[in-house]
Amino acid sequence: MAYSKLELKVGFTVFIAGLILIVGLMWFQGFKMEKDYYEIYAVFPQVGGINPGDKVNVNGVEKGTVKRVSLREKDVMVVMDIEKSMKLPEDSRIMLQTVGIMGARVVTIVMGKSTRMLEPGAVIQGRYDPGISEAIASLGSMMEELRSLTDNLEEIMGTFNENGRLRRTLDNLTEISTQLKSTIEVNAPKIDRSINSFQSSAQRVDSMLDKNSTMLDSIITSVNAASRDLPTLVKNIDAVTRNLNEITNGLKSDSTTAGAILSDREFLDKLERTLKNLDELLVDIKANPGRYMKVEIF
């Protein structure tokens, strides 16, 4: 049976449309020939809306897609299919970034410089960059804090402004500033003279130090020498102190003659009476010398 040209055209058109539909469905469902891709795993604290089929860019060029997203106990595992022709160094970095004003998420890989490449199935720790939605949420929180701060400032200003206290405080500050300015203007010559006098004194001190630098150096040298001799002096004083301690201990001890004499109370009393009698005898001899000495002239 012969087919008309119209039927052939319609059939060919339907075939092409079906082929396009199948290819499109395969593409939208992330269909890929296994031999053309290898898997890389990335771990993120959160993914912010990444879904299977989303693009994976390597240095800004699309080189793969997200295959699977798995929620774990403390993080999220993202499985990516990377083209086999794309070799990734071991020090490559993986980030989740926002592209476009709609806040679409994309996996971005920044290639490293290592000569060693990632093996299929390698696991990389990823980094999550907050997007526009997170920034807006953070901005809302900041606005709330700013509003609270503004309310507090208004309350403080209201407290200060109660009964005109703020105005009086400002007036007092203005008056103090005016008085201070007037005082400085009145005493400006005295202040200038004081500064000049101080500068002159400083110059005289510098001149005095320059003239007596030799004597100062000599004094410093003498002080240094004395400080070097100080340990020897301390050592000698320590030796004298030990000797005095030994003498004192000997006088206190009954085993030495001096110690025995000093500790014998009866002996000391007799010695005291003898010295007293001797003193009285000397006084009587001076008063009555004839009683003790008799001179005869032949």
Coordinates of C-alpha atoms in Angstrom, one line a residue:
M1 CA 0.0 0.0 0.0
A2 CA 1.4 3.3 -1.0
Y3 CA 1.6 6.2 1.5
S4 CA 0.9 9.7 0.5
K5 CA 3.5 12.4 1.1
L6 CA 1.3 14.0 3.8
E7 CA 1.1 10.8 5.8
L8 CA 4.9 10.4 5.6
K9 CA 5.4 13.9 6.8
V10 CA 3.0 13.4 9.7
G11 CA 4.7 10.2 10.7
F12 CA 8.1 11.6 10.5
T13 CA 7.0 14.6 12.6
V14 CA 5.5 12.4 15.2
F15 CA 8.6 10.3 15.4
I16 CA 10.9 13.3 15.8
A17 CA 8.6 14.8 18.5
G18 CA 8.6 11.5 20.4
L19 CA 12.3 11.3 20.2
I20 CA 12.7 14.9 21.5
L21 CA 10.2 14.1 24.3
I22 CA 12.1 11.0 25.3
V23 CA 15.5 12.8 25.2
G24 CA 14.0 15.7 27.2
L25 CA 12.6 13.5 29.8
M26 CA 15.9 11.6 30.2
W27 CA 17.7 14.9 30.5
F28 CA 15.3 16.4 33.1
Q29 CA 15.4 13.2 35.2
G30 CA 19.2 13.4 35.3
F31 CA 19.7 10.4 33.0
K32 CA 23.4 9.9 32.3
M33 CA 25.5 7.1 30.9
E34 CA 27.4 5.6 33.8
K35 CA 30.5 5.2 31.9
D36 CA 30.7 9.0 31.4
Y37 CA 30.6 10.0 35.1
Y38 CA 32.1 9.2 38.5
E39 CA 30.7 9.9 41.9
I40 CA 32.1 12.4 44.5
Y41 CA 30.6 12.9 48.0
A42 CA 30.4 16.2 49.8
V43 CA 29.3 16.8 53.4
F44 CA 27.6 20.0 54.3
P45 CA 26.0 21.3 57.6
Q46 CA 22.9 22.2 55.6
V47 CA 22.1 22.5 51.9
G48 CA 19.5 25.2 51.6
G49 CA 17.3 23.7 48.9
I50 CA 19.8 21.7 46.8
N51 CA 17.9 19.0 44.8
P52 CA 18.9 16.1 42.6
G53 CA 19.5 17.3 39.1
D54 CA 21.0 20.7 40.2
K55 CA 24.1 21.8 38.4
V56 CA 27.7 21.3 39.7
N57 CA 30.1 23.9 38.4
V58 CA 33.9 23.5 38.4
N59 CA 35.6 26.9 38.3
G60 CA 32.3 28.3 36.9
V61 CA 31.9 25.7 34.1
E62 CA 29.1 23.0 34.4
K63 CA 30.8 19.7 34.8
G64 CA 28.3 17.6 36.6
T65 CA 25.0 17.3 38.5
V66 CA 23.7 16.5 41.9
K67 CA 22.6 12.9 42.0
R68 CA 21.3 12.4 45.5
V69 CA 20.9 14.4 48.7
S70 CA 20.8 12.4 52.0
L71 CA 20.0 13.8 55.5
R72 CA 22.2 12.3 58.2
E73 CA 22.2 12.7 61.9
K74 CA 24.4 15.8 62.1
D75 CA 24.9 16.9 58.5
V76 CA 23.8 16.4 54.9
M77 CA 25.5 14.1 52.3
V78 CA 25.4 15.3 48.7
V79 CA 26.3 12.8 46.0
M80 CA 27.5 14.3 42.7
D81 CA 28.1 12.9 39.3
I82 CA 31.2 14.5 37.8
E83 CA 32.3 14.0 34.2
K84 CA 35.1 11.5 33.9
S85 CA 37.1 13.8 31.8
M86 CA 37.1 16.3 34.8
K87 CA 39.9 15.4 37.2
L88 CA 39.8 17.2 40.6
P89 CA 42.9 17.8 42.7
E90 CA 42.8 16.6 46.3
D91 CA 42.9 20.1 47.7
S92 CA 39.8 21.3 45.7
R93 CA 37.1 23.2 47.7
I94 CA 33.4 22.6 47.4
M95 CA 30.8 25.2 48.3
L96 CA 27.1 25.7 48.1
Q97 CA 26.4 29.2 46.7
T98 CA 23.4 31.2 45.6
V99 CA 23.1 32.4 42.0
G100 CA 20.6 34.8 40.5
I101 CA 18.1 37.1 42.3
M102 CA 15.8 34.2 42.8
G103 CA 18.2 32.5 45.2
A104 CA 18.8 29.3 43.2
R105 CA 21.5 27.1 44.8
V106 CA 24.4 25.6 42.9
V107 CA 27.3 23.4 43.9
T108 CA 30.6 25.2 43.1
I109 CA 33.9 23.4 43.0
V110 CA 37.1 25.5 43.1
M111 CA 40.0 23.4 41.8
G112 CA 43.1 23.2 43.9
K113 CA 46.8 22.9 42.9
S114 CA 47.7 19.5 44.2
T115 CA 49.2 17.0 41.7
R116 CA 47.2 14.1 43.3
M117 CA 43.7 13.7 42.1
L118 CA 40.5 12.7 43.9
E119 CA 39.5 9.1 43.4
P120 CA 35.9 8.1 42.6
G121 CA 33.9 7.9 45.8
A122 CA 36.1 10.4 47.6
V123 CA 34.4 12.4 50.5
I124 CA 35.1 16.2 50.8
Q125 CA 34.0 18.5 53.6
G126 CA 31.9 21.3 52.0
R127 CA 31.2 24.8 52.9
Y128 CA 27.7 26.4 53.0
D129 CA 27.5 30.1 52.0
P130 CA 24.4 31.9 53.3
G131 CA 22.2 33.1 50.5
I132 CA 19.9 36.1 50.0
S133 CA 17.1 34.5 52.1
E134 CA 19.5 34.0 55.0
A135 CA 20.8 37.5 54.6
I136 CA 17.3 38.9 54.6
A137 CA 16.4 36.9 57.7
S138 CA 19.6 38.1 59.4
L139 CA 18.7 41.7 58.4
G140 CA 15.3 41.3 60.0
S141 CA 16.9 40.2 63.2
M142 CA 19.3 43.2 63.0
M143 CA 16.3 45.5 62.5
E144 CA 14.6 44.1 65.6
E145 CA 17.8 44.7 67.6
L146 CA 18.1 48.2 66.1
R147 CA 14.5 49.0 67.0
S148 CA 15.0 47.8 70.5
L149 CA 18.2 50.0 70.8
T150 CA 16.2 53.0 69.5
D151 CA 13.5 52.5 72.0
N152 CA 16.1 52.3 74.8
L153 CA 17.8 55.5 73.6
E154 CA 14.4 57.3 73.4
E155 CA 13.7 56.1 77.0
I156 CA 17.1 57.4 78.2
M157 CA 16.6 60.7 76.4
G158 CA 13.2 61.0 77.9
T159 CA 14.6 60.4 81.4
F160 CA 17.3 63.0 80.9
N161 CA 14.8 65.5 79.4
E162 CA 12.4 65.2 82.3
N163 CA 11.7 68.6 83.8
G164 CA 14.2 70.2 81.4
R165 CA 17.2 68.5 83.0
L166 CA 18.8 67.8 79.6
R167 CA 18.4 71.4 78.6
R168 CA 20.0 72.6 81.8
T169 CA 22.8 70.1 81.4
L170 CA 23.5 71.3 77.9
D171 CA 23.4 74.9 79.1
N172 CA 25.8 74.1 82.0
L173 CA 28.2 72.5 79.5
T174 CA 28.0 75.5 77.3
E175 CA 28.7 77.9 80.2
I176 CA 31.6 75.7 81.4
S177 CA 33.1 75.7 77.9
T178 CA 32.7 79.5 77.7
Q179 CA 34.4 80.0 81.1
L180 CA 37.2 77.6 80.1
K181 CA 37.8 79.5 76.9
S182 CA 37.8 82.8 78.7
T183 CA 40.2 81.5 81.4
I184 CA 42.6 80.2 78.7
E185 CA 42.5 83.5 76.8
V186 CA 43.2 85.6 80.0
N187 CA 46.0 83.3 81.1
A188 CA 47.5 82.7 77.7
P189 CA 50.5 85.0 78.3
K190 CA 51.2 83.2 81.6
I191 CA 50.9 79.8 79.9
D192 CA 53.3 80.9 77.2
R193 CA 55.8 82.1 79.8
S194 CA 55.5 78.9 81.7
I195 CA 56.1 76.9 78.6
N196 CA 59.1 79.1 77.7
S197 CA 60.4 78.8 81.3
F198 CA 60.1 75.0 81.1
Q199 CA 61.9 74.9 77.8
S200 CA 64.7 77.1 79.2
S201 CA 65.0 74.9 82.3
A202 CA 65.2 71.8 80.1
Q203 CA 67.9 73.4 78.0
R204 CA 69.9 74.3 81.2
V205 CA 69.5 70.7 82.5
D206 CA 70.8 69.4 79.1
S207 CA 73.7 71.8 79.2
M208 CA 74.5 70.8 82.9
L209 CA 74.4 67.2 81.9
D210 CA 76.7 67.8 79.0
K211 CA 79.2 69.7 81.1
N212 CA 79.3 67.2 83.9
S213 CA 79.0 64.1 81.8
T214 CA 82.6 63.0 82.8
M215 CA 81.8 63.4 86.5
L216 CA 78.6 61.5 86.1
D217 CA 80.4 58.7 84.3
S218 CA 82.9 58.6 87.1
I219 CA 80.1 58.4 89.7
I220 CA 78.4 55.7 87.8
T221 CA 81.7 53.8 87.6
S222 CA 82.3 54.2 91.3
V223 CA 78.8 53.0 92.1
N224 CA 79.3 50.0 89.9
A225 CA 82.6 49.2 91.6
A226 CA 81.0 49.5 95.0
S227 CA 78.2 47.2 94.0
R228 CA 80.8 44.7 92.9
D229 CA 82.5 44.9 96.3
L230 CA 79.2 44.7 98.1
P231 CA 79.1 40.9 98.2
T232 CA 82.5 40.8 99.9
L233 CA 81.5 43.4 102.4
V234 CA 78.3 41.5 103.3
K235 CA 80.4 38.3 103.6
N236 CA 82.8 40.1 106.1
I237 CA 79.9 41.5 108.1
D238 CA 78.4 38.0 108.3
A239 CA 81.7 36.6 109.6
V240 CA 82.0 39.4 112.3
T241 CA 78.4 38.7 113.3
R242 CA 79.2 35.0 113.7
N243 CA 82.2 35.8 115.8
L244 CA 80.2 38.1 118.1
N245 CA 77.6 35.4 118.5
E246 CA 80.3 32.9 119.5
I247 CA 81.7 35.4 122.1
T248 CA 78.2 36.1 123.5
N249 CA 77.5 32.4 123.7
G250 CA 80.8 31.8 125.5
L251 CA 80.0 34.5 128.0
K252 CA 76.6 32.9 128.7
S253 CA 78.2 29.4 129.0
D254 CA 79.4 28.1 132.5
S255 CA 82.2 26.1 130.8
T256 CA 84.4 29.2 130.2
T257 CA 86.2 31.3 132.8
A258 CA 84.4 34.5 131.8
G259 CA 81.1 32.7 131.7
A260 CA 81.7 31.1 135.1
I261 CA 82.6 34.5 136.6
L262 CA 79.6 36.2 135.1
S263 CA 77.2 33.5 136.3
D264 CA 78.6 33.4 139.9
R265 CA 76.4 35.8 141.8
E266 CA 78.3 35.5 145.1
F267 CA 81.6 36.2 143.4
L268 CA 80.2 39.3 141.7
D269 CA 78.8 40.6 145.0
K270 CA 82.2 40.2 146.7
L271 CA 83.9 41.9 143.7
E272 CA 81.5 44.7 144.0
R273 CA 82.1 45.2 147.8
T274 CA 85.9 45.0 147.2
L275 CA 85.7 47.7 144.5
K276 CA 83.6 49.8 146.8
N277 CA 86.0 49.5 149.7
L278 CA 88.9 50.2 147.4
D279 CA 87.2 53.4 146.3
E280 CA 86.5 54.5 149.9
L281 CA 90.2 53.8 150.7
L282 CA 91.4 55.9 147.8
V283 CA 89.1 58.8 148.9
D284 CA 90.4 58.6 152.5
I285 CA 94.1 58.5 151.3
K286 CA 93.5 61.7 149.3
A287 CA 91.8 63.3 152.3
N288 CA 94.2 62.2 155.0
P289 CA 97.6 61.3 153.4
G290 CA 99.4 61.7 156.8
R291 CA 97.5 58.8 158.3
Y292 CA 99.1 56.4 155.8
M293 CA 102.5 58.0 155.0
K294 CA 104.9 59.3 157.6
V295 CA 108.0 61.3 156.5
E296 CA 110.9 61.9 159.0
I297 CA 113.7 64.3 158.3
F298 CA 117.0 63.6 160.0

